[in-house]
Amino acid sequence: MVEKLWGSRFDTQPPKEFISFISGRDVTIKEGSDFRLVPYDVWGSRVHVIMLVEQSIISKEDGKALILGLREILNKWEKGEFKLEPEKEDVKLGMEKAGKLHTGRSRNDQITLDMILYLREESLVLLEKMLILIRSIVNQGKKGMRWVMPGFTHHQHASVTTFGHIFFSFAEALIRDCIRLEAWYRLFNRCPLGGAAGYGTSFPVDRKLTAELLAFDGPTENSLDPINNRWEPEAHIAFVFSAFMNHLSTIAQTLILMSTREFNMIRLDDRYSAGSSIMPQKRNPVGLEIIKAKAAYIAGALSTLLSIGQSLMVGYNRDTQWTKYIIMDIIDEVFSIPTILKGIIESLSVNRSAMELQCSSGFITAPALMEYIIQKWDLPFREGKILMEKAVKFSEKEGKERITLKGLKAASAETGIILNITEKEIEEFQQPSRIVSLLKIIGGPSETSMREELASLSRRIRSHKRWYVERRKSLKSARDLILKKEEEILSS
Amino acid sequence: MVEKLWGSRFDTQPPKEFISFISGRDVTIKEGSDFRLVPYDVWGSRVHVIMLVEQSIISKEDGKALILGLREILNKWEKGEFKLEPEKEDVKLGMEKAGKLHTGRSRNDQITLDMILYLREESLVLLEKMLILIRSIVNQGKKGMRWVMPGFTHHQHASVTTFGHIFFSFAEALIRDCIRLEAWYRLFNRCPLGGAAGYGTSFPVDRKLTAELLAFDGPTENSLDPINNRWEPEAHIAFVFSAFMNHLSTIAQTLILMSTREFNMIRLDDRYSAGSSIMPQKRNPVGLEIIKAKAAYIAGALSTLLSIGQSLMVGYNRDTQWTKYIIMDIIDEVFSIPTILKGIIESLSVNRSAMELQCSSGFITAPALMEYIIQKWDLPFREGKILMEKAVKFSEKEGKERITLKGLKAASAETGIILNITEKEIEEFQQPSRIVSLLKIIGGPSETSMREELASLSRRIRSHKRWYVERRKSLKSARDLILKKEEEILSS
Amino acid sequence: MVEKLWGSRFDTQPPKEFISFISGRDVTIKEGSDFRLVPYDVWGSRVHVIMLVEQSIISKEDGKALILGLREILNKWEKGEFKLEPEKEDVKLGMEKAGKLHTGRSRNDQITLDMILYLREESLVLLEKMLILIRSIVNQGKKGMRWVMPGFTHHQHASVTTFGHIFFSFAEALIRDCIRLEAWYRLFNRCPLGGAAGYGTSFPVDRKLTAELLAFDGPTENSLDPINNRWEPEAHIAFVFSAFMNHLSTIAQTLILMSTREFNMIRLDDRYSAGSSIMPQKRNPVGLEIIKAKAAYIAGALSTLLSIGQSLMVGYNRDTQWTKYIIMDIIDEVFSIPTILKGIIESLSVNRSAMELQCSSGFITAPALMEYIIQKWDLPFREGKILMEKAVKFSEKEGKERITLKGLKAASAETGIILNITEKEIEEFQQPSRIVSLLKIIGGPSETSMREELASLSRRIRSHKRWYVERRKSLKSARDLILKKEEEILSS
Amino acid sequence: MVEKLWGSRFDTQPPKEFISFISGRDVTIKEGSDFRLVPYDVWGSRVHVIMLVEQSIISKEDGKALILGLREILNKWEKGEFKLEPEKEDVKLGMEKAGKLHTGRSRNDQITLDMILYLREESLVLLEKMLILIRSIVNQGKKGMRWVMPGFTHHQHASVTTFGHIFFSFAEALIRDCIRLEAWYRLFNRCPLGGAAGYGTSFPVDRKLTAELLAFDGPTENSLDPINNRWEPEAHIAFVFSAFMNHLSTIAQTLILMSTREFNMIRLDDRYSAGSSIMPQKRNPVGLEIIKAKAAYIAGALSTLLSIGQSLMVGYNRDTQWTKYIIMDIIDEVFSIPTILKGIIESLSVNRSAMELQCSSGFITAPALMEYIIQKWDLPFREGKILMEKAVKFSEKEGKERITLKGLKAASAETGIILNITEKEIEEFQQPSRIVSLLKIIGGPSETSMREELASLSRRIRSHKRWYVERRKSLKSARDLILKKEEEILSS
């Protein structure tokens, strides 16, 4: 259960969505899964009716009645007045009176369609949220392009980098998640309608027409395939979210550690922490912890989806009904995360001096100095390394955690490698920001590199946004076409 | 979504619980997880109050007020009038006015206690259901002790066995599930209360007393351990259920196959099938299919629980809050299965003649005849085998799928192994029920063996039932003691 | 352990690869994982050397020595003479003498590169195998375009379809697996070299050049990103294989059931079954069972990969070393499957008459007849359904499992729906192949539909093959370029 | 691949087993799985032979030959001269000449027996290793009973505790793992031999005798049950190890964080770290990281085991052969961990002053002071809390991170709660070791509590050790009985 969150000391109140986020499913009531499918079911049914009329499978009169009936259901649903009843079995039975709706359609193609419409919509909604999150991460990275800090390996300091470089690395990973989500969309943007129970129908249904009216790239190439695989769009998108969540869990864990008293590199905002009124410095990173839990949740759910879809006999099996609940749970868990994480990231404050301080000890700058020496005096890598190891040893004896001129000279003497290096040079090339400026490789932490990456990131984000907008347009056009065709029927 | 289930042809209506079972979460509304914890939270709080009074940490007056307040909450909850509000954060805040309740207690030990109380109760409820299911399977097995049928390996006929033998094998596995559930109970029947946030309290709380009043075997031996591991009772019981579900999924798959038109060995009752009014023979084994899906579901959820509990820093982390939802989902999914499966099993009808017929072809009886010959004529195993292989070959040439006298004689001639076997013997030792009667090994399909196993099964089921009853008694006594102590406080 | 496989009765011997397939890891010796990385490591190192020389980071002389040394290692490896020693720590240390190889490179970018080169190659090899398998499935489907059989739902007969239709549905799913594999390739075809430990180097390494020489689409856009995510290409490709295996597991389960004595629809070839010399009809579908097990295996391994990549601190962590073993195990398990399954499918024999027989009972043809009647007499769907339900009831009373003229007339009388239907029509529209011919929807089982799908399938397979060939060409060109540049250095 | 591990600066060399541990499967060659089963297979076969002779199923002469042959195989195996060949299919075929060995036995009961014998042995070996590890953790805890440090929640300081308290919490969890392992042993210590392919045999095999000779608690109660469930002992023990690994992963993660430069609370020994010769303070906790990876590995493998065992048709299916490889992989991964972790824990050094320092800021001691005040002045909890919140606020204004007398007085004035508290009291009850001494609850961090827990831990460890020793004795006796009976046969 939710802890007492915000002691009286906290100045600002947490956003409502954050409270809801961290209270998880403690008090949330979850609707039956079919409830959210109503609009998709109505959408598909309207298209089916139009096609039945155009193919003269049912009369225009019947078509009119059905269109009006379906609109009424949708209307009720939008007002929150629509009720699902188990004995009525499902959404569609609200229309049972108008039995013709079932001509040339079976529950199998119907529910498969509902699910793909639902998932397609959610994929777009989440894509947009993800892009907003990425932009926010890139922004933080941009701000932090010159904030030096230790680059970690094994939780230990490995070399000098910048806050921005790390954030850019986060952004890159999330862009792959967008690419995956779009690839999912393209792969499954095919209409199953007309496949009936999987083996087709002798009614002359026009699968191309229904596919077009629903903004699909066409009908599925085989009527049975989507029925056999009523776990696959679900498992595939679950994998996309699972990879996404893994990326976020690493961001979360990194921020959790950076915000400990010991690291003291960042501070989460009051609004995004749970605290203690008695230990005012305590800032429990509960939002980030939950993100980690959700990453584990979604990977487990993916495992279920794959398992349900394993070793099934060909054709529909009720086992796959459960994929519906699982993917909806996944989407519910992922849904609010981008917004929350964006809030956390945008509101955190950075302790630049603490980060910089950590760049001045533990000989973290010695490797950079070594690279400088090797290049300037054209030493073989191996000699440079031996020289530096000895310099470390001598400098350490002085009680230092960075290379001293004296230490380096002693090393020089011992190895016989002659360097006319100055104190100034030694200082300069152990100066964190100077070091960073040398890391000019593509994708590296120098400002030069980061400015290039920033341009590239922005370009790519824009291009994904464009893709998103195009999808929305295409959906809009298809909806308009439905309305137009319905009006033709209604007014005939 | 649920299919149109029962065509007009079906004589009997399905039980309400079956309809609800197969409609899954289509239309079910799921309460927030804390709702079901209210009675456990109140229970733990009442015990905490008694202890606080007995230890003179709070006054009797305060104790009285708290006891009455807690009873009122419970009362409301039982009437369905209790509301949880996210802004009030959780169950316990209903009592915030009576802040003393939090003396010497933290949310960490409180929620950990709530969960173990909840899980302990559910484990008992499920244990009872499982025992009822096992009894029902044993009963079917008992009925089928003489119903011969093919014993399968690799989905192929391997030898002759009985329906009863197979059902007894199912029962054995389920008894192990009961043993595991009881072992879980014993392992975690320890009270975390008094551990506060994990690091204890300086209030002189009496952990032994609270443990006793809650029918635990004692307090946890370390205050931090249950906080570190707020995934472990959950994951362990999830494993128990996962193994149980695996067993049920094999029962389900076996019954699904046996009820196909092709196998035609059993027929599911109308009440437990979904059908088609146009294909009256069609009996969709939807209940069994769902059991399979749920087995996959629970294994995935176990995977999540283990994953959440991995690589956590010591002490409480909010990540583990999610274990609460996951284990509740698991319990919700398992809950109704034993009753449903019992209904399916008790109502199915068996096609004895179809099963028996399958025992007369494919040389399924040849191995038994071989064993007979080897023993009677004292042949080395190898020779017996060669003889029989040849007998098969010759009999097959006659167009038969069982050994003929002529075939055996030809084999005898070719191998030089002389047998004075008669037609009658050949018939007898290829007669399925005769063969089965010879399989007298412990745990085998002969009636002798099965009667022994039946006695053992009944004995073990009774013993588990006894264990269950004892636990119930011990819980009852502890509850009585609470009431007694509360009355003392109230009347003082 | 492997069973005694092939009794003396079997005429043909199983292919060697099948024996090895079904004996799994019983007797197989598995090399250390680095062994297979040697050629990739050498490949990457050669490119690194060329770049170091071109950037004047090392001298031409050093470059020459390194090139020759690397070629020697490869040479040894190809002859099987290369040894890995744990104390020498890894592949690369064979070159330690030539320490300059490590200039501007760290183990992190080196091993990340090795893995992506390895996975990229395996993805191509598997893609090619998958395409061959698909072609073989399409071929079987093509042969079976007119072989009528029951279309299953819930393991029960639902309607009439063809063997070919089912096989085409299998092919469609596998094509998606190819699409996914190619998408994986495109997403990860980026070179991590030059990123050093993740935070870059001050040596003026030319990341574009190394990327080009290794046939990548460019360097990774951020040096740290591939280090943070040393689980992601692994998990992503594991998902691709897991979905692929799920598809195969459904094919396997379907074939297992169809080959039971009870279904008796197909017969696995001797060479691809394990049998019994005493039960000659027994054909244990061990190859197919193993495919099912492997599907479960890979899904579990995916779960591990995702879990390892969860909640890691930024930067390299040794945890991710284990992803190397896991993805190699996955690839080892998947590797031989396409060839084996192709062998099974091409060699199985089909029992057309048994399949057709199953299409003549259980009123499996009644729905088709109903659709015919509704369309011909222009009945509302609901009326047609009631009529047919009654016709079923009356026909059943006659002891039939298909609609009779008498039964239909009785239904007609009872409902008042007048039809001037003839005996001939009733027969015709309950004739399985006639029914199938009416299922002319796109993607349906009619020959018309199947011919169209066949054309589309062939087109798509060719296009994937083309993509494969282009990748091979591009890899070849890049290799040629390496040789050319090496020669320049060697001859300078 | 393994990094260059130990720079020249490191004084001590890592233990060989640690090098091997961290190089994982980089260069390790893995034998075929049957290789390790040879001794178990021989063991079971010897017992089977004795029984066959005693039941007069085979002659004494045959018995003699078989016993001698089996001993020879074992002899060869022990010398490393035994070869497995795939075409000979498996271990047992080495004995094919002596075909009588297969009388009354099938491969199904044989391999099921092999596996349970193998797992039983490994469970004991691991139990012993686990007990040694626990003892070592308890020892560290004992040493650290008075080393104060922050108690963490959410990675943040929550209150004061001791190093010992945390280590004792680790030990408690690991004891549960031992209990689980023993429960597994008891549950599956049943002999499947005599069940043949699952459906028994007509040979008069004496299942009680073979069970006794193999130190089982008896034969399985049903011959088919162990065949149906050839995933269950595997999955169950995998769960036991998975829970164990989760516990270890938390220890690992906690130690990793405590050993960062930022936490600086512990320092891993040179021998158990990978380092850098240039950054001498860098101590990569690679051993601990690998433990985390292995926890993920085993959870995924468990998921595979459960998945393989799902929805199988009754009777043996080849799918379950894969459980053999998976459980062996699991055991290989777990095997060396206890020893390695013991080495890491025993050799780490603790920075007591750094830990203590962290207990003097962030108002970490305020809650304890509050508890003291509430108890001494008998305040209601709520009032005490408000008082302390204000005291924090005022003390913070002075720039302090602990309560000052002035701050408390100001709070007292503002709230009207009069306390005659002295500076000395305030200091005393904010003194970490004083605070800890008050946490006297059962299982708490005070020395009193810890001494009690220590006694209990020692008692329990001894009792588990005793259980282990008894199992070993019982196995020894059974082995002796085999030898005695064999001698009787050989000398007859």
GROMACS .gro file of N, CA, C and O in nm, chain D residues 164-210:
model
  188
 1640GLY      N    1   2.595  -0.625   1.095
 1640GLY     CA    2   2.560  -0.760   1.136
 1640GLY      C    3   2.413  -0.791   1.114
 1640GLY      O    4   2.377  -0.900   1.068
 1641HIS      N    5   2.330  -0.694   1.144
 1641HIS     CA    6   2.186  -0.714   1.129
 1641HIS      C    7   2.150  -0.746   0.985
 1641HIS      O    8   2.070  -0.834   0.956
 1642ILE      N    9   2.214  -0.673   0.896
 1642ILE     CA   10   2.188  -0.695   0.754
 1642ILE      C   11   2.238  -0.833   0.713
 1642ILE      O   12   2.168  -0.907   0.643
 1643PHE      N   13   2.355  -0.870   0.759
 1643PHE     CA   14   2.406  -1.002   0.723
 1643PHE      C   15   2.322  -1.115   0.783
 1643PHE      O   16   2.300  -1.218   0.718
 1644PHE      N   17   2.273  -1.093   0.901
 1644PHE     CA   18   2.183  -1.196   0.958
 1644PHE      C   19   2.055  -1.208   0.875
 1644PHE      O   20   2.003  -1.317   0.855
 1645SER      N   21   2.008  -1.094   0.825
 1645SER     CA   22   1.886  -1.103   0.741
 1645SER      C   23   1.916  -1.185   0.616
 1645SER      O   24   1.831  -1.260   0.567
 1646PHE      N   25   2.038  -1.172   0.565
 1646PHE     CA   26   2.076  -1.254   0.449
 1646PHE      C   27   2.075  -1.402   0.486
 1646PHE      O   28   2.026  -1.487   0.410
 1647ALA      N   29   2.131  -1.433   0.602
 1647ALA     CA   30   2.142  -1.573   0.643
 1647ALA      C   31   2.004  -1.637   0.659
 1647ALA      O   32   1.982  -1.752   0.619
 1648GLU      N   33   1.912  -1.561   0.716
 1648GLU     CA   34   1.777  -1.615   0.736
 1648GLU      C   35   1.716  -1.662   0.604
 1648GLU      O   36   1.656  -1.769   0.594
 1649ALA      N   37   1.731  -1.578   0.502
 1649ALA     CA   38   1.672  -1.611   0.373
 1649ALA      C   39   1.735  -1.739   0.318
 1649ALA      O   40   1.666  -1.826   0.264
 1650LEU      N   41   1.865  -1.750   0.334
 1650LEU     CA   42   1.934  -1.867   0.278
 1650LEU      C   43   1.895  -1.996   0.352
 1650LEU      O   44   1.896  -2.104   0.293
 1651ILE      N   45   1.861  -1.982   0.478
 1651ILE     CA   46   1.815  -2.102   0.550
 1651ILE      C   47   1.684  -2.152   0.490
 1651ILE      O   48   1.662  -2.272   0.477
 1652ARG      N   49   1.598  -2.059   0.453
 1652ARG     CA   50   1.476  -2.104   0.386
 1652ARG      C   51   1.509  -2.181   0.258
 1652ARG      O   52   1.439  -2.275   0.221
 1653ASP      N   53   1.614  -2.138   0.189
 1653ASP     CA   54   1.653  -2.211   0.068
 1653ASP      C   55   1.692  -2.355   0.100
 1653ASP      O   56   1.661  -2.447   0.025
 1654CYS      N   57   1.761  -2.372   0.213
 1654CYS     CA   58   1.797  -2.509   0.255
 1654CYS      C   59   1.671  -2.590   0.287
 1654CYS      O   60   1.660  -2.707   0.249
 1655ILE      N   61   1.579  -2.526   0.357
 1655ILE     CA   62   1.454  -2.597   0.391
 1655ILE      C   63   1.383  -2.642   0.264
 1655ILE      O   64   1.334  -2.753   0.253
 1656ARG      N   65   1.380  -2.552   0.166
 1656ARG     CA   66   1.316  -2.586   0.039
 1656ARG      C   67   1.387  -2.701  -0.031
 1656ARG      O   68   1.323  -2.788  -0.090
 1657LEU      N   69   1.518  -2.698  -0.025
 1657LEU     CA   70   1.593  -2.803  -0.093
 1657LEU      C   71   1.565  -2.939  -0.027
 1657LEU      O   72   1.546  -3.040  -0.095
 1658GLU      N   73   1.560  -2.939   0.104
 1658GLU     CA   74   1.530  -3.064   0.175
 1658GLU      C   75   1.387  -3.111   0.147
 1658GLU      O   76   1.362  -3.231   0.134
 1659ALA      N   77   1.296  -3.015   0.138
 1659ALA     CA   78   1.157  -3.052   0.109
 1659ALA      C   79   1.149  -3.114  -0.031
 1659ALA      O   80   1.074  -3.209  -0.054
 1660TRP      N   81   1.225  -3.059  -0.122
 1660TRP     CA   82   1.231  -3.117  -0.258
 1660TRP      C   83   1.278  -3.262  -0.248
 1660TRP      O   84   1.218  -3.351  -0.311
 1661TYR      N   85   1.384  -3.283  -0.174
 1661TYR     CA   86   1.443  -3.416  -0.159
 1661TYR      C   87   1.339  -3.515  -0.109
 1661TYR      O   88   1.320  -3.624  -0.165
 1662ARG      N   89   1.269  -3.475  -0.006
 1662ARG     CA   90   1.170  -3.565   0.054
 1662ARG      C   91   1.057  -3.594  -0.044
 1662ARG      O   92   1.005  -3.705  -0.050
 1663LEU      N   93   1.018  -3.494  -0.120
 1663LEU     CA   94   0.903  -3.509  -0.209
 1663LEU      C   95   0.933  -3.606  -0.324
 1663LEU      O   96   0.847  -3.681  -0.368
 1664PHE      N   97   1.055  -3.601  -0.372
 1664PHE     CA   98   1.086  -3.679  -0.492
 1664PHE      C   99   1.175  -3.800  -0.464
 1664PHE      O  100   1.222  -3.863  -0.558
 1665ASN      N  101   1.195  -3.832  -0.338
 1665ASN     CA  102   1.282  -3.945  -0.308
 1665ASN      C  103   1.206  -4.078  -0.323
 1665ASN      O  104   1.193  -4.156  -0.229
 1666ARG      N  105   1.154  -4.099  -0.441
 1666ARG     CA  106   1.073  -4.217  -0.473
 1666ARG      C  107   1.128  -4.280  -0.600
 1666ARG      O  108   1.162  -4.209  -0.694
 1667CYS      N  109   1.128  -4.410  -0.603
 1667CYS     CA  110   1.192  -4.481  -0.714
 1667CYS      C  111   1.096  -4.512  -0.828
 1667CYS      O  112   0.995  -4.581  -0.808
 1668PRO      N  113   1.123  -4.464  -0.947
 1668PRO     CA  114   1.034  -4.490  -1.060
 1668PRO      C  115   1.058  -4.627  -1.125
 1668PRO      O  116   0.978  -4.670  -1.210
 1669LEU      N  117   1.166  -4.693  -1.086
 1669LEU     CA  118   1.204  -4.819  -1.153
 1669LEU      C  119   1.092  -4.923  -1.141
 1669LEU      O  120   1.029  -4.936  -1.037
 1670GLY      N  121   1.070  -4.995  -1.250
 1670GLY     CA  122   0.966  -5.096  -1.251
 1670GLY      C  123   0.840  -5.048  -1.321
 1670GLY      O  124   0.752  -5.124  -1.353
 1671GLY      N  125   0.835  -4.918  -1.346
 1671GLY     CA  126   0.717  -4.863  -1.414
 1671GLY      C  127   0.725  -4.883  -1.564
 1671GLY      O  128   0.628  -4.857  -1.636
 1672ALA      N  129   0.843  -4.931  -1.613
 1672ALA     CA  130   0.864  -4.954  -1.757
 1672ALA      C  131   0.830  -4.828  -1.835
 1672ALA      O  132   0.871  -4.719  -1.795
 1673ALA      N  133   0.754  -4.840  -1.943
 1673ALA     CA  134   0.723  -4.721  -2.022
 1673ALA      C  135   0.620  -4.632  -1.954
 1673ALA      O  136   0.583  -4.528  -2.007
 1674GLY      N  137   0.577  -4.673  -1.836
 1674GLY     CA  138   0.478  -4.594  -1.761
 1674GLY      C  139   0.357  -4.677  -1.727
 1674GLY      O  140   0.283  -4.647  -1.634
 1675TYR      N  141   0.339  -4.786  -1.803
 1675TYR     CA  142   0.218  -4.865  -1.787
 1675TYR      C  143   0.248  -5.002  -1.727
 1675TYR      O  144   0.165  -5.091  -1.728
 1676GLY      N  145   0.371  -5.019  -1.674
 1676GLY     CA  146   0.404  -5.142  -1.603
 1676GLY      C  147   0.451  -5.255  -1.693
 1676GLY      O  148   0.465  -5.240  -1.814
 1677THR      N  149   0.476  -5.367  -1.629
 1677THR     CA  150   0.526  -5.485  -1.697
 1677THR      C  151   0.466  -5.607  -1.628
 1677THR      O  152   0.427  -5.599  -1.512
 1678SER      N  153   0.459  -5.716  -1.702
 1678SER     CA  154   0.406  -5.836  -1.637
 1678SER      C  155   0.517  -5.917  -1.571
 1678SER      O  156   0.489  -6.014  -1.501
 1679PHE      N  157   0.642  -5.880  -1.592
 1679PHE     CA  158   0.749  -5.946  -1.518
 1679PHE      C  159   0.731  -5.914  -1.370
 1679PHE      O  160   0.698  -5.801  -1.335
 1680PRO      N  161   0.758  -6.012  -1.285
 1680PRO     CA  162   0.732  -5.990  -1.141
 1680PRO      C  163   0.842  -5.909  -1.074
 1680PRO      O  164   0.907  -5.957  -0.981
 1681VAL      N  165   0.863  -5.786  -1.124
 1681VAL     CA  166   0.969  -5.704  -1.066
 1681VAL      C  167   0.931  -5.662  -0.924
 1681VAL      O  168   0.815  -5.641  -0.895
 1682ASP      N  169   1.033  -5.654  -0.841
 1682ASP     CA  170   1.010  -5.617  -0.701
 1682ASP      C  171   1.048  -5.471  -0.682
 1682ASP      O  172   1.163  -5.437  -0.658
 1683ARG      N  173   0.950  -5.384  -0.693
 1683ARG     CA  174   0.978  -5.240  -0.687
 1683ARG      C  175   1.023  -5.196  -0.548
 1683ARG      O  176   1.097  -5.098  -0.535
 1684LYS      N  177   0.975  -5.266  -0.445
 1684LYS     CA  178   1.018  -5.228  -0.311
 1684LYS      C  179   1.166  -5.253  -0.291
 1684LYS      O  180   1.237  -5.173  -0.230
 1685LEU      N  181   1.211  -5.366  -0.343
 1685LEU     CA  182   1.353  -5.400  -0.327
 1685LEU      C  183   1.443  -5.298  -0.398
 1685LEU      O  184   1.538  -5.247  -0.338
 1686THR      N  185   1.411  -5.270  -0.524
 1686THR     CA  186   1.498  -5.174  -0.595
 1686THR      C  187   1.496  -5.037  -0.526
 1686THR      O  188   1.598  -4.971  -0.514
   0.00000   0.00000   0.00000
